[in-house]
CSV table of C-alpha atoms in Angstrom, one decimal:
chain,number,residue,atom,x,y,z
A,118,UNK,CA,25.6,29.9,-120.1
A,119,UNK,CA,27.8,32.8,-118.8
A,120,UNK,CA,29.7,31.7,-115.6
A,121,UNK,CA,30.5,34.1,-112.8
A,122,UNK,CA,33.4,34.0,-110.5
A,123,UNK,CA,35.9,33.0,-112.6
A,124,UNK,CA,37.9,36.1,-113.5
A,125,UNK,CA,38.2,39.8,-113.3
A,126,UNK,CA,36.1,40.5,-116.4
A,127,UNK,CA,33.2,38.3,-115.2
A,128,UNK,CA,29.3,39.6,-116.7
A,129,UNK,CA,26.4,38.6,-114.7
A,130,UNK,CA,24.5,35.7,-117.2
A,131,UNK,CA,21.5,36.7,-119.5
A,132,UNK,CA,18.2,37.4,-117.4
A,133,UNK,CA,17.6,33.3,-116.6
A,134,UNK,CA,15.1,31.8,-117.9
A,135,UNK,CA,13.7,31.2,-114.6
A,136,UNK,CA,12.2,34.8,-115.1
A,137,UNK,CA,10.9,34.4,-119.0
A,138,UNK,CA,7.6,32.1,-118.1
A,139,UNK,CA,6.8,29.1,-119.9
A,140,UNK,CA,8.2,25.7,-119.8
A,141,UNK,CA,11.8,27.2,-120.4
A,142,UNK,CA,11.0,28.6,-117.0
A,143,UNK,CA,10.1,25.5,-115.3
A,144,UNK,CA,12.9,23.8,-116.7
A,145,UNK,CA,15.2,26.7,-115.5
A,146,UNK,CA,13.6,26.5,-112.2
A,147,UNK,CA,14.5,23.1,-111.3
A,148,UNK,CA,17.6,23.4,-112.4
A,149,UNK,CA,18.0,26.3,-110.3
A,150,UNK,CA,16.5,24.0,-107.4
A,151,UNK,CA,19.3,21.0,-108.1
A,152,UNK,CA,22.3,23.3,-107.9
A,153,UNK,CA,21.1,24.8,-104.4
A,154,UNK,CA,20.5,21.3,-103.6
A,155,UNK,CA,23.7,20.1,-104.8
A,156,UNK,CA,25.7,22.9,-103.2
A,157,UNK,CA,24.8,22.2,-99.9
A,158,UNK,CA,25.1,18.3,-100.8
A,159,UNK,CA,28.6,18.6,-101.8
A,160,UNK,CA,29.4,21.4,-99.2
A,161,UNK,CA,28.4,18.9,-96.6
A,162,UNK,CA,30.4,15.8,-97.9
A,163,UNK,CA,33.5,18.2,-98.4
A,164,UNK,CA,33.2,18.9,-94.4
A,165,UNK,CA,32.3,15.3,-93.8
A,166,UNK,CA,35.3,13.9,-95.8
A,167,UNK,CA,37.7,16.3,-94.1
A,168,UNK,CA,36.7,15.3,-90.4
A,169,UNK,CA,36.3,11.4,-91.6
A,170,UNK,CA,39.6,11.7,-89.2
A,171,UNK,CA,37.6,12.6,-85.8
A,172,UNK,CA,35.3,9.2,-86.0
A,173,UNK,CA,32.4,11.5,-85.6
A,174,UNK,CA,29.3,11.5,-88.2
A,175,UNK,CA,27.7,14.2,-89.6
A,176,UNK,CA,25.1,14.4,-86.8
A,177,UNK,CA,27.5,13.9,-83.9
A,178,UNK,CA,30.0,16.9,-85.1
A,179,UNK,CA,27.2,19.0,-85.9
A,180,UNK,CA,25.6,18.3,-82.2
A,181,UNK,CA,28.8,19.6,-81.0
A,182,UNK,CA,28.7,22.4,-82.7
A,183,UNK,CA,25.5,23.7,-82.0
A,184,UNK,CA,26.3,22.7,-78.2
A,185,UNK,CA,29.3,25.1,-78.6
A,186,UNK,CA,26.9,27.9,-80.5
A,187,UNK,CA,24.5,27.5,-77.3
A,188,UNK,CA,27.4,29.2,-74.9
A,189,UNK,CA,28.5,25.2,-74.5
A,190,UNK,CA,25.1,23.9,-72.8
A,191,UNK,CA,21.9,23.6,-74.6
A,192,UNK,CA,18.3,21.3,-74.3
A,193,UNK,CA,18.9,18.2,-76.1
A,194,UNK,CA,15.9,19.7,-78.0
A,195,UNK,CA,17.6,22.4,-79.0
A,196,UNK,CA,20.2,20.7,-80.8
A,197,UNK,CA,17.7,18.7,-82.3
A,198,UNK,CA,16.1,21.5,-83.9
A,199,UNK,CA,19.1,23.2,-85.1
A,200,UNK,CA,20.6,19.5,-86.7
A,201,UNK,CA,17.5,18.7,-88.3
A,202,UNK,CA,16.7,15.5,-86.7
A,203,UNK,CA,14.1,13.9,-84.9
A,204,UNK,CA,13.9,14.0,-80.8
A,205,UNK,CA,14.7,10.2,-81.2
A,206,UNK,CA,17.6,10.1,-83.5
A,207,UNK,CA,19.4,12.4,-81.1
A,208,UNK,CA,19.0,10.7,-78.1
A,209,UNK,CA,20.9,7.5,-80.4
A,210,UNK,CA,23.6,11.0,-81.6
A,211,UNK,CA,23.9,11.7,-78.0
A,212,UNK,CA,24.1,8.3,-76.2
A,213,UNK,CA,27.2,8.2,-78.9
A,214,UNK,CA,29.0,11.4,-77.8
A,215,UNK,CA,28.5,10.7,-74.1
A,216,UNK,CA,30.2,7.5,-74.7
A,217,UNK,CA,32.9,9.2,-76.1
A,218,UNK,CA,33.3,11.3,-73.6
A,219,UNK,CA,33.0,14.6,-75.7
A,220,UNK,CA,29.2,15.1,-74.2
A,221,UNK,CA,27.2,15.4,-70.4
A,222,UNK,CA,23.6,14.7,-70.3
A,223,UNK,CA,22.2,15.9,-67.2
A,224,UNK,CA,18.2,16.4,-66.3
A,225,UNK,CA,16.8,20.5,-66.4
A,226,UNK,CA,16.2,22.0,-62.9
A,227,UNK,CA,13.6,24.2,-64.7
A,228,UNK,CA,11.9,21.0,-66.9
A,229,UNK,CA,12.4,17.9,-65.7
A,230,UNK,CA,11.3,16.5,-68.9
A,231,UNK,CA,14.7,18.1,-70.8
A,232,UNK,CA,18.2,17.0,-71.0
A,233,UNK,CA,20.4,19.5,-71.0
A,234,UNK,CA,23.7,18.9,-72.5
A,235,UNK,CA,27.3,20.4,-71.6
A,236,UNK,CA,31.0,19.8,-73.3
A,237,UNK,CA,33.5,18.1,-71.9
A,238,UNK,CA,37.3,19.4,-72.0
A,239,UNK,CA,37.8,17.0,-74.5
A,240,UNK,CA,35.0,18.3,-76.9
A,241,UNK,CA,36.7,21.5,-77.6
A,242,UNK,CA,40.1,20.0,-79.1
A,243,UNK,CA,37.8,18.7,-81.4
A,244,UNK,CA,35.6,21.8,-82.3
A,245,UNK,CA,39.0,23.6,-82.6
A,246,UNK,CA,39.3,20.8,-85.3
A,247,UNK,CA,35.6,21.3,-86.6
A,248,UNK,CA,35.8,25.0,-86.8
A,249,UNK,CA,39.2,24.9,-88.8
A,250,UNK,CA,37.7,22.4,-91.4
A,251,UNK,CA,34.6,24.7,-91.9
A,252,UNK,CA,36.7,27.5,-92.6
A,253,UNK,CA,38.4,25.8,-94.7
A,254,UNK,CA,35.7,24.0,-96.9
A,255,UNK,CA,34.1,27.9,-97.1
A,256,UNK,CA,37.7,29.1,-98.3
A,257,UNK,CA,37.0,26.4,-101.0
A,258,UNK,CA,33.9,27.1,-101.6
A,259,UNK,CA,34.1,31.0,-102.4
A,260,UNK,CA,37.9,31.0,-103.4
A,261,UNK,CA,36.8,32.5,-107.2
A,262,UNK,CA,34.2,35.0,-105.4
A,263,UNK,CA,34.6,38.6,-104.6
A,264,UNK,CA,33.2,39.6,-101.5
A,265,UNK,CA,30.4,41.6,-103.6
A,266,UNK,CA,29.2,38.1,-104.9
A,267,UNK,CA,29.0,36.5,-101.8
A,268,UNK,CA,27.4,39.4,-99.9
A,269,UNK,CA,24.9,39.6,-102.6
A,270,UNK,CA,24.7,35.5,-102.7
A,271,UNK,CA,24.1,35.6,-98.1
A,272,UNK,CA,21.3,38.3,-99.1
A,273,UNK,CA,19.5,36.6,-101.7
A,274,UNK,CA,20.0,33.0,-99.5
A,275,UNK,CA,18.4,35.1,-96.5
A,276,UNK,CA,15.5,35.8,-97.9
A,277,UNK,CA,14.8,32.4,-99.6
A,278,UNK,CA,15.1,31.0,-95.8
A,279,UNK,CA,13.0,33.6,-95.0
A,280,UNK,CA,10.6,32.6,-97.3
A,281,UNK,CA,10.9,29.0,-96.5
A,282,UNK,CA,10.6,29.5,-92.8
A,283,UNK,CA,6.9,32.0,-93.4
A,284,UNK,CA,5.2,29.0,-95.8
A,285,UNK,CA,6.6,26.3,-93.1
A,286,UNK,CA,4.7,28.5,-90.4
A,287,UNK,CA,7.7,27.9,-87.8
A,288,UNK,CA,10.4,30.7,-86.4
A,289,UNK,CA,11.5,34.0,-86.7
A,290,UNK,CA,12.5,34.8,-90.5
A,291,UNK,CA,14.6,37.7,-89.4
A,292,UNK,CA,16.3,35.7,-86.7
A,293,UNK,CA,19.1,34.8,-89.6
A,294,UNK,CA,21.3,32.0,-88.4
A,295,UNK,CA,18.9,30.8,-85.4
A,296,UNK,CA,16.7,29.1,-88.4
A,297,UNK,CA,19.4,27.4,-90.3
């Protein structure tokens, strides 16, 4: 099998066999499937491993983030949605970063069922921290890519979310990062 990225005289593979039917094209298929999967696996435990330092878990950094993302205040289901995770596990992700000190819950003037979250001066040192690692893990990540491969590579991961989000029947396919 061909491999791209690695030098100037790169070739795009043979027309996978993804594309050629039959069981070869299952088989292709999956394995097509498992290096997505394992992509974002091991782009995930890169970032994880790299802010082990902060204390924070996986869901706690990324609630941060997305707080940040929101303008710094956002509906504690809101950043549910955009981390993946159940109402429930977030109130737990939460209850941890108030107690840090890095998050305020307050109640919604407009919903008194919502909590609306806010940063604390103390959050950003450590976004400043989470943003510098995710740069860094991408730098990683596409360091033997030219930027024709990736912007070809974003397109072709666009639509597949778009895809994704039209069988799931939830959000805007064309709202690009607000489905992540």
């Amino acid at each position: 099998m061909a491999r791209m990225g690695t030098g100037p005289t790169d070739k795009p593979p043979e027309l996978p066999g993804l594309f050629r039917g039959g069981e070869g094209a299952a088989q292709a298929g999956r394995e097509f499937t498992w290096r997505l999967l394992a992509l974002a696996r091991r782009w995930r435990v890169r970032i994880d491993e790299r802010l082990e330092a902060t204390g924070l878990t996986h869901t706690r950094w990324q609630a941060l983030f997305w707080i940040a993302e929101h303008g710094g205040e956002a509906s504690q289901q809101q950043v549910a949605d955009r981390v993946g995770v159940a109402s429930s596990t977030m109130v737990r992700t939460i209850d941890g970063l108030v107690a840090q000190g890095l998050v305020t819950r307050a109640g919604s003037g407009a919903d008194k069922r919502a909590n609306m979250l806010g940063l604390t001066p103390a959050a950003h040192t450590i976004l400043n921290e989470i943003r510098t690692v995710w740069d860094q893990v991408r730098d990683e990540v596409l360091a033997a890519l030219d930027p024709a491969e990736i912007a070809i590579c974003d397109l072709v991961l666009r639509k597949m979310l778009a895809n994704l989000i039209a069988v799931q029947g939830g959000g805007d396919p064309s709202a690009g990062r607000a489905d992540l």
